[in-house]
PDB file of C-alpha atoms in Angstrom:
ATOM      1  CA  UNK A   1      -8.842 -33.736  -7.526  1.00  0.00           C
ATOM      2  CA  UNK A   2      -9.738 -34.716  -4.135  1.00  0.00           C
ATOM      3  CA  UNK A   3     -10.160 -31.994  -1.480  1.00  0.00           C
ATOM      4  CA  UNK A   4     -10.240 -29.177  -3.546  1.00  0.00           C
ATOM      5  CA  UNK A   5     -13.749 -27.030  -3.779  1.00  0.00           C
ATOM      6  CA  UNK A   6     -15.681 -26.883  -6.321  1.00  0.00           C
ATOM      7  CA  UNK A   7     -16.065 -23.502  -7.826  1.00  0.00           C
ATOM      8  CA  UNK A   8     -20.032 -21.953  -7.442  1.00  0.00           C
ATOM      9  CA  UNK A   9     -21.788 -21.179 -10.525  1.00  0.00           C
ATOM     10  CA  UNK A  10     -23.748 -18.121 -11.158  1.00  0.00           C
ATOM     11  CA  UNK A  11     -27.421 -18.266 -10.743  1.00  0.00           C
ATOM     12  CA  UNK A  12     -29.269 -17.119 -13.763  1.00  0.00           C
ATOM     13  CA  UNK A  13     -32.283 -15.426 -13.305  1.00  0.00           C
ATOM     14  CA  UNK A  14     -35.039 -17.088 -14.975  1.00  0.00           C
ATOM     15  CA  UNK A  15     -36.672 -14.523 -16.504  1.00  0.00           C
ATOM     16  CA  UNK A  16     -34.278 -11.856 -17.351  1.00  0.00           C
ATOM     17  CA  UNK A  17     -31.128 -14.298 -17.989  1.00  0.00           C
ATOM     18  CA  UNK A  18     -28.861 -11.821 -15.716  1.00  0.00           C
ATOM     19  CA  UNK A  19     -26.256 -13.134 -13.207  1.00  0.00           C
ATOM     20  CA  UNK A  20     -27.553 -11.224  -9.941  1.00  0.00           C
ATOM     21  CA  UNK A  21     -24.367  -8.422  -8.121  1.00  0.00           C
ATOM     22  CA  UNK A  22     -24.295 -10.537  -5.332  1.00  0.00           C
ATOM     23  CA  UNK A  23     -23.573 -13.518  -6.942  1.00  0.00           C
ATOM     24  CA  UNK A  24     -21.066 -12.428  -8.945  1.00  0.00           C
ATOM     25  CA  UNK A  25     -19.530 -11.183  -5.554  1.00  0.00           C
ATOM     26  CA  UNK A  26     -19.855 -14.378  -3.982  1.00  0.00           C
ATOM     27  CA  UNK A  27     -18.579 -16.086  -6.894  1.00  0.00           C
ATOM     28  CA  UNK A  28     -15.318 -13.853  -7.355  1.00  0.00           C
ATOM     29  CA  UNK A  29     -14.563 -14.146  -3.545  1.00  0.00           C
ATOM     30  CA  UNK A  30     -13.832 -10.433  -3.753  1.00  0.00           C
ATOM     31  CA  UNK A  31     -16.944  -8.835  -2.130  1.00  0.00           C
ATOM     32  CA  UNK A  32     -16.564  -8.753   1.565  1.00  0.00           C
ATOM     33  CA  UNK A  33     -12.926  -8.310   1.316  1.00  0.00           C
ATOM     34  CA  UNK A  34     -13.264  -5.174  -0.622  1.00  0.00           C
ATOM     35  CA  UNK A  35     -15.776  -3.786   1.857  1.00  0.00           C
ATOM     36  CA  UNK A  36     -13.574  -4.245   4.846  1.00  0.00           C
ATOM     37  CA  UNK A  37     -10.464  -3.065   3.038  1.00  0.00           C
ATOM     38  CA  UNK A  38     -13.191   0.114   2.327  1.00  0.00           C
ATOM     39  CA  UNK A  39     -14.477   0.173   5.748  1.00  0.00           C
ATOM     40  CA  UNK A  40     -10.942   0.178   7.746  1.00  0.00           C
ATOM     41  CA  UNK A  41      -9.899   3.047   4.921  1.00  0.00           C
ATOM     42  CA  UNK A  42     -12.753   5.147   5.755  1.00  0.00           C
ATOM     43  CA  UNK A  43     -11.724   4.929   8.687  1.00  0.00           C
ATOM     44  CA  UNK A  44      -8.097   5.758   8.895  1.00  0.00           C
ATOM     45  CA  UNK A  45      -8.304   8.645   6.364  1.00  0.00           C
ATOM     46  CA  UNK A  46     -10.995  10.127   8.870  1.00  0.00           C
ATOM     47  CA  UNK A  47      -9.137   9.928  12.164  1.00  0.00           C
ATOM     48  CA  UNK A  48      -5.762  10.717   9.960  1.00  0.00           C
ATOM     49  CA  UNK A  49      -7.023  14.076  10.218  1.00  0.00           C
ATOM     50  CA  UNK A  50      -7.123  14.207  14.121  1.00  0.00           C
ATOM     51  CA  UNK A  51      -3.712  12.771  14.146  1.00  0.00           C
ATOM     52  CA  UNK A  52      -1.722  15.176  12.498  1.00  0.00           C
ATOM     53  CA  UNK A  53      -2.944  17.856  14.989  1.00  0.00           C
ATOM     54  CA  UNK A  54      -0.486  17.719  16.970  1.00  0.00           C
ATOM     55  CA  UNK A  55       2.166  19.362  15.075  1.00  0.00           C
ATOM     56  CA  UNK A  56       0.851  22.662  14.120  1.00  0.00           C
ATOM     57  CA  UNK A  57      -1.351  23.343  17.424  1.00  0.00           C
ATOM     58  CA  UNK A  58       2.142  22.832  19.318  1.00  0.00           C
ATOM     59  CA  UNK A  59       3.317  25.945  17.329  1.00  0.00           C
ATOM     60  CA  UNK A  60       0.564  27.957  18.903  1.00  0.00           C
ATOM     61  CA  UNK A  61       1.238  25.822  22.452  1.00  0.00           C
ATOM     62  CA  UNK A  62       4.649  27.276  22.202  1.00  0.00           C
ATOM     63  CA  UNK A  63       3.684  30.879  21.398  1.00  0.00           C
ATOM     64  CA  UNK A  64       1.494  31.042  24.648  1.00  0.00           C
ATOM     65  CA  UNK A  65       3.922  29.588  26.791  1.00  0.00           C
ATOM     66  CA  UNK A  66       6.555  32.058  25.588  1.00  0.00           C
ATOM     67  CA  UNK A  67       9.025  29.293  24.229  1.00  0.00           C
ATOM     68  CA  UNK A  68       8.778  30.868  20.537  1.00  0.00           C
ATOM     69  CA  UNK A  69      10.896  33.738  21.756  1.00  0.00           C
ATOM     70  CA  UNK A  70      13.838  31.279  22.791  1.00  0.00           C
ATOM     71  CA  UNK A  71      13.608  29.322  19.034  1.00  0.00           C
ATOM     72  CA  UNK A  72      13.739  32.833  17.263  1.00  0.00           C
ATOM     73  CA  UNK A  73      17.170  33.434  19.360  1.00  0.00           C
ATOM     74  CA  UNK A  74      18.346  30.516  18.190  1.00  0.00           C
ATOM     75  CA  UNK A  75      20.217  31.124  14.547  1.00  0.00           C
ATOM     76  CA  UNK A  76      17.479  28.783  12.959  1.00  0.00           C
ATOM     77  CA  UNK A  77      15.312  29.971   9.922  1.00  0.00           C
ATOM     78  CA  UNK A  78      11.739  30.922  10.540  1.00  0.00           C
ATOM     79  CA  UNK A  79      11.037  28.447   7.280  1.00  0.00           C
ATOM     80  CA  UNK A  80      12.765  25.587   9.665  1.00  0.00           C
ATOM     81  CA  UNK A  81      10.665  25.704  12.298  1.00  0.00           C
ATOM     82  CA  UNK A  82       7.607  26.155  10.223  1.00  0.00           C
ATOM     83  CA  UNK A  83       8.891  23.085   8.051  1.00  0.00           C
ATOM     84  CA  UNK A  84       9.679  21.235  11.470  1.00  0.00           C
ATOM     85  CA  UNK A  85       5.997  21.324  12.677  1.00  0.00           C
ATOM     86  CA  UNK A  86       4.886  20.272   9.675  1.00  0.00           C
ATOM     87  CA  UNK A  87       7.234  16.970   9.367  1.00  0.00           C
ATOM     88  CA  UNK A  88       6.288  16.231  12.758  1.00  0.00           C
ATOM     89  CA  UNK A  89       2.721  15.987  11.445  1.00  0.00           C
ATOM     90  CA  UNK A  90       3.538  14.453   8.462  1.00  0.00           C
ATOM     91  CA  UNK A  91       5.719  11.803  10.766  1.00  0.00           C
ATOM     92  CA  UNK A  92       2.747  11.184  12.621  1.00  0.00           C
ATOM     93  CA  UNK A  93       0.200  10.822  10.200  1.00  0.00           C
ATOM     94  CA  UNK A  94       2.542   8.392   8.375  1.00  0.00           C
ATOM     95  CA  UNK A  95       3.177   6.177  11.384  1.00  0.00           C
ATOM     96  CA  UNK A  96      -0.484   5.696  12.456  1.00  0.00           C
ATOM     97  CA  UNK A  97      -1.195   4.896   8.925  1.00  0.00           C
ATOM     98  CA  UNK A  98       1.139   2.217   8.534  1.00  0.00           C
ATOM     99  CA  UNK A  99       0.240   0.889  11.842  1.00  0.00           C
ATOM    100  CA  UNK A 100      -3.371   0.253  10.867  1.00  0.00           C
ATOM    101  CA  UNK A 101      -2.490  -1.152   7.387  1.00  0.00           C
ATOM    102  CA  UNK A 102       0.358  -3.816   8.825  1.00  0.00           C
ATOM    103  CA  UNK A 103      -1.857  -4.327  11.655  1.00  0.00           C
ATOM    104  CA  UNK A 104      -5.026  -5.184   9.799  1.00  0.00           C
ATOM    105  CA  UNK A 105      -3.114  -7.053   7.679  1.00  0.00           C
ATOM    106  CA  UNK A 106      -1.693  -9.580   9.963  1.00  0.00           C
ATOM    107  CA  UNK A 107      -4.744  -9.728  12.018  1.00  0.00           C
ATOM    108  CA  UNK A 108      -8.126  -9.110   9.909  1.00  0.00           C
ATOM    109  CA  UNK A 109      -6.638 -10.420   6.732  1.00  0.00           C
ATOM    110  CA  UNK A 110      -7.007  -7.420   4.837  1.00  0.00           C
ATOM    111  CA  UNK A 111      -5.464  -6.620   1.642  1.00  0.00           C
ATOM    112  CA  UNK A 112      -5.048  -3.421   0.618  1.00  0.00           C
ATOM    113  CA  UNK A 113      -3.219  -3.678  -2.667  1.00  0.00           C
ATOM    114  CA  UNK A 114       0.268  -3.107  -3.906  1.00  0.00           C
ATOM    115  CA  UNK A 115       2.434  -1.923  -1.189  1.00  0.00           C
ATOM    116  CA  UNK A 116       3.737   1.058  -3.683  1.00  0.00           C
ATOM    117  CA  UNK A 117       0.436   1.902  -4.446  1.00  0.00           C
ATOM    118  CA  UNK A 118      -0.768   1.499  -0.775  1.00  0.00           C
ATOM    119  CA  UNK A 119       2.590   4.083  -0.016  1.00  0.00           C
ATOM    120  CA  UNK A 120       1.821   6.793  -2.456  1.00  0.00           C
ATOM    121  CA  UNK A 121      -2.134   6.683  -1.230  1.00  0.00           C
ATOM    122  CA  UNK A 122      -0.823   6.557   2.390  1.00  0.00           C
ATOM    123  CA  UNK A 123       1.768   9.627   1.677  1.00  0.00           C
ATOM    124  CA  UNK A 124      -0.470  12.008  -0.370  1.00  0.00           C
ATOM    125  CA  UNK A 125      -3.295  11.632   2.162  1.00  0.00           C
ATOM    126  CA  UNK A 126      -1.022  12.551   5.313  1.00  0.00           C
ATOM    127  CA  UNK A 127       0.433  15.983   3.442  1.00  0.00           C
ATOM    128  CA  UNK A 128      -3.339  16.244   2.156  1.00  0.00           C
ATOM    129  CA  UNK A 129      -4.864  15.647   5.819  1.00  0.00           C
ATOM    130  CA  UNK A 130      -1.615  17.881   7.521  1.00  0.00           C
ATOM    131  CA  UNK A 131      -2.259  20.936   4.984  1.00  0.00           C
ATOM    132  CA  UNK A 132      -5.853  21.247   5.774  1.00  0.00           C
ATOM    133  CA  UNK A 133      -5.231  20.384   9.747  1.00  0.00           C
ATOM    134  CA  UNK A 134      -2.097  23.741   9.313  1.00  0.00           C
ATOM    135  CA  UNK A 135      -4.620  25.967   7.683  1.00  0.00           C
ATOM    136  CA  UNK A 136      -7.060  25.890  10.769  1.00  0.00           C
ATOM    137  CA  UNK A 137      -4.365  26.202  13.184  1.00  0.00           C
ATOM    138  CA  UNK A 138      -3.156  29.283  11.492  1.00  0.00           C
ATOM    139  CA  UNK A 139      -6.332  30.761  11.616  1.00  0.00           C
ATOM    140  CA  UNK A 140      -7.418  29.890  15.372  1.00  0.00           C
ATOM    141  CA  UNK A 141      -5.841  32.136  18.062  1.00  0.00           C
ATOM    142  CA  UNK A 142      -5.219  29.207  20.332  1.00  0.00           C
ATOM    143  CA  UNK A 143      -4.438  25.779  20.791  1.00  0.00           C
ATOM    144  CA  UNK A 144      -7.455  25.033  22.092  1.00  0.00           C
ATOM    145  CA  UNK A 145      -9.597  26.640  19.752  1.00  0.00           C
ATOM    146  CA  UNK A 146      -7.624  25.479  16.710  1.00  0.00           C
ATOM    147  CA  UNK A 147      -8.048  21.481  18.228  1.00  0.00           C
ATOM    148  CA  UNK A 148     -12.291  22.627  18.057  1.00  0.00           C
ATOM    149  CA  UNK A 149     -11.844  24.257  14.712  1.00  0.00           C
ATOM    150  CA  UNK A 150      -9.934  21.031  13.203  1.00  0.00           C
ATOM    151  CA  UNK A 151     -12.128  18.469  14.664  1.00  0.00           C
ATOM    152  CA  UNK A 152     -15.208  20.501  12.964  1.00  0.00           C
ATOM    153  CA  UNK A 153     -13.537  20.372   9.953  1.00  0.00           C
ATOM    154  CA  UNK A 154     -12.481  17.052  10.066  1.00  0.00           C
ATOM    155  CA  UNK A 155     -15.630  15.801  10.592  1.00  0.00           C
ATOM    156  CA  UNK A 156     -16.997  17.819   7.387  1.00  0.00           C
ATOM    157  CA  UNK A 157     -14.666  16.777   4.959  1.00  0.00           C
ATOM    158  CA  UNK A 158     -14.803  13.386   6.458  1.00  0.00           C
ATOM    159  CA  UNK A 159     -18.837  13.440   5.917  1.00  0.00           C
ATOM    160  CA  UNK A 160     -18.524  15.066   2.200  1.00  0.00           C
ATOM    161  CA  UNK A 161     -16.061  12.519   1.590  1.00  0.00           C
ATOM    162  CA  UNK A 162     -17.936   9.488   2.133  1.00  0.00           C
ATOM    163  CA  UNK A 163     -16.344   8.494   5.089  1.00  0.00           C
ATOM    164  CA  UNK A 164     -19.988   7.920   6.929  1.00  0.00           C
ATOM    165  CA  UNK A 165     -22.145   6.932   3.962  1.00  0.00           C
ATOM    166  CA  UNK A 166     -21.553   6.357  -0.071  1.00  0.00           C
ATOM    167  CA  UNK A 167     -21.708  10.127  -0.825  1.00  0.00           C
ATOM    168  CA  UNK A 168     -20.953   9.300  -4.655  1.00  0.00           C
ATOM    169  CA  UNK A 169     -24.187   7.579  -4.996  1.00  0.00           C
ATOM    170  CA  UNK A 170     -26.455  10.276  -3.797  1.00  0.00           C
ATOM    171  CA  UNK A 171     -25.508  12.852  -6.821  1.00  0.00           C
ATOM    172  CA  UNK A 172     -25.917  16.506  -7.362  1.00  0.00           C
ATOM    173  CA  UNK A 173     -24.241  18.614  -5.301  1.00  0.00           C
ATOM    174  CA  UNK A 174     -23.332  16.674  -2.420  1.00  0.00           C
ATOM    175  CA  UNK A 175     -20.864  14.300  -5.095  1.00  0.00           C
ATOM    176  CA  UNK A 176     -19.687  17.347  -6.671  1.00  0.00           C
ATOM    177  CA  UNK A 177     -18.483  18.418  -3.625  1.00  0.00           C
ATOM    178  CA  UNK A 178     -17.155  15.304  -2.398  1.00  0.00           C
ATOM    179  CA  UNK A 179     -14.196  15.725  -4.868  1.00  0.00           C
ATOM    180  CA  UNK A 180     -12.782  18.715  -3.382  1.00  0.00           C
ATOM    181  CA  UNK A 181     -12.012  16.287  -0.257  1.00  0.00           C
ATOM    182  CA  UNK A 182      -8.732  14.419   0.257  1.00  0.00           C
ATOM    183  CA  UNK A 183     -11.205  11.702   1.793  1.00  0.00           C
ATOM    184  CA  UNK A 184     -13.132  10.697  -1.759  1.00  0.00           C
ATOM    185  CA  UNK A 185      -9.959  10.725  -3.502  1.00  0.00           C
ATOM    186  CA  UNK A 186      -7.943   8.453  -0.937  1.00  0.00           C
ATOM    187  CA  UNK A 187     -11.234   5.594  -1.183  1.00  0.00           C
ATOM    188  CA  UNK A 188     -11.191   6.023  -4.543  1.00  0.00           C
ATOM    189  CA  UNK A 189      -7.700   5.679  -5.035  1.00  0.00           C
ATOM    190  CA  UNK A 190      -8.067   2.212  -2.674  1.00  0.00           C
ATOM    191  CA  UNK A 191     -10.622   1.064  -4.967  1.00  0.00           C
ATOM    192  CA  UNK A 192      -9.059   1.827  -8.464  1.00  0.00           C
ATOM    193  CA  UNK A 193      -5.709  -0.108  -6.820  1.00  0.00           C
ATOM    194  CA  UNK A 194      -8.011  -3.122  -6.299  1.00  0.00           C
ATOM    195  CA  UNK A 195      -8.486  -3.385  -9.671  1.00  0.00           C
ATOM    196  CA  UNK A 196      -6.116  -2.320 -11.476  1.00  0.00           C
ATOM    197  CA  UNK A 197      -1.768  -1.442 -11.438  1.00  0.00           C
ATOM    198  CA  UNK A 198      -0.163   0.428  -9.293  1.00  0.00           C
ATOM    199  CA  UNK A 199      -0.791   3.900 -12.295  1.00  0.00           C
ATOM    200  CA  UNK A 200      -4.139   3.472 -11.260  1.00  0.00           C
ATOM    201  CA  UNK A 201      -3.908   5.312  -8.305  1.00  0.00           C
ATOM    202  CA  UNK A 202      -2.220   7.927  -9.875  1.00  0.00           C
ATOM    203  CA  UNK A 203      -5.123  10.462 -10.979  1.00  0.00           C
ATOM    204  CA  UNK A 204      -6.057   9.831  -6.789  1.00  0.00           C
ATOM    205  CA  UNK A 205      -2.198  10.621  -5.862  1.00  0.00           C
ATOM    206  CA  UNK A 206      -2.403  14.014  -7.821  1.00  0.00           C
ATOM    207  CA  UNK A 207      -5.793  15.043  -6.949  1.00  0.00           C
ATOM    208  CA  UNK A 208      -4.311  14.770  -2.780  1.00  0.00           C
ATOM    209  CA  UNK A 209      -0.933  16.405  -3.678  1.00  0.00           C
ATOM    210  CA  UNK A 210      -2.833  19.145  -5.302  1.00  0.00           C
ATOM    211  CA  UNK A 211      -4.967  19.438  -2.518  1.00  0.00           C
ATOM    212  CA  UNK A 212      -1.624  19.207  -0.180  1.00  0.00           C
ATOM    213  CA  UNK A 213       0.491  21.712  -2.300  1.00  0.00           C
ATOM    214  CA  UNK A 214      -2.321  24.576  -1.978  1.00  0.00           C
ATOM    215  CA  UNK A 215      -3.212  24.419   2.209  1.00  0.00           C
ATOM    216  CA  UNK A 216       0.553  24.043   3.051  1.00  0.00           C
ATOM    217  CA  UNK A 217       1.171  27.253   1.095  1.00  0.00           C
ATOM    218  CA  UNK A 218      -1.865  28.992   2.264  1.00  0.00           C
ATOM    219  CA  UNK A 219      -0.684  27.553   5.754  1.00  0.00           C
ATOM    220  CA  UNK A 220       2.802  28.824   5.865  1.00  0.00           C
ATOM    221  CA  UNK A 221       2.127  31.764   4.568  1.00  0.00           C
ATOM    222  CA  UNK A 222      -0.394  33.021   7.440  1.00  0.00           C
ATOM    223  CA  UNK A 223       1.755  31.005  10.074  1.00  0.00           C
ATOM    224  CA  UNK A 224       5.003  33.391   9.263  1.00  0.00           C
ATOM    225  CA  UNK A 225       3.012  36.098  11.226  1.00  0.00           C
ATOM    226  CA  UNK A 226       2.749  33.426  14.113  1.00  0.00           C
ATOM    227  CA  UNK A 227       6.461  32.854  14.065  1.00  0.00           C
ATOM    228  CA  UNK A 228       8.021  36.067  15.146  1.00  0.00           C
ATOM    229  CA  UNK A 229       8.888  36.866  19.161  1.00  0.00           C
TER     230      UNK A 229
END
């Protein structure tokens, strides 16, 4: 019909008979969206980890400034207040996430997938990113030194990851020890919903809740020497 483009054909190479990757690319329309959706989820997943900060180094802030004392007085759980710096991470993390997906999508025209699969990603990373973020700030003696300490290890994971650069494609050890990294599993997880259904980001989902389930334990259980007057 009138008006409506006509749909490229592949180039064939002449000698080897191949269709060339960046034709097929160009042909499926798919390419550059997939990078950007891949470049803004680097992205987030690496300054997720300096957003949920906030919640565990205030449980040290509060222990300097004496205020720790007042919340043990108070007939409230030492699990509760542990549990409350932890959601307000979590909160956090959530919020800033969702922010840059609806955002980008309204005004860069990014897709990122099914929204349930998008939510479980989005979810698993934030517990992921707020159990590794707890586990430095139970550690560090200070606020201050636990924000140094968590941007340092932010910015590992984030480079192991892939984050920075493809790590998967330069092998050996570096890609074996990109997996341990909520970072490689939350891009992968973007890619395989892409794809695929929405069970396609479900080996990525369990991989980060994993990862989640053993720093929040490891966390809470040094923090419960924190929380006492």
């Amino acid at each position: 019909t009138l008006g409506t483009p006509r749909r490229p054909e592949p180039q064939h190479d002449r000698f080897s008979g191949q269709v060339s990757a960046v034709e097929v690319l160009a042909v499926d329309g798919l390419g550059g969206e997939l990078q950007l959706v891949r470049h803004l989820g680097s992205m987030a997943v690496f300054f997720l980890f300096f957003a949920v900060q906030l919640g565990m180094t205030g449980l040290l802030e509060e222990r300097r400034l004496g205020t720790m004392t007042r919340l043990l007085a108070a007939p409230v759980r030492r699990s509760s207040i542990l549990a409350g710096k932890l959601l307000t991470s979590v909160a956090i993390g959530v919020l800033s996430m969702t922010v840059l997906i609806v955002a980008s999508s309204f005004l860069m025209g990014a897709h990122w997938g099914n929204p349930v699969g998008v939510a479980l990603l989005v979810v698993s990373g934030v517990l992921a990113a707020t159990g590794a973020m707890a586990v430095v700030a139970a550690i560090a003696k200070t606020a201050d030194q636990a924000g140094g300490w968590q941007a340092v290890v932010a910015i590992v994971l984030g480079a192991l990851g892939g984050t920075f650069f493809p790590v998967a494609q330069a092998g050996g050890v570096l890609e074996v020890l990109s997996f341990a990294t909520p970072h490689r599993w939350f891009l992968r997880g973007l890619a395989d919903l892409a794809g695929g259904e929405v069970t396609a980001v479900l080996p990525s989902v369990a991989a980060m809740t994993v990862f989640a389930a053993v720093t929040c334990t490891v966390a809470v259980s040094l923090f419960r020497k924190a929380v006492q007057p």
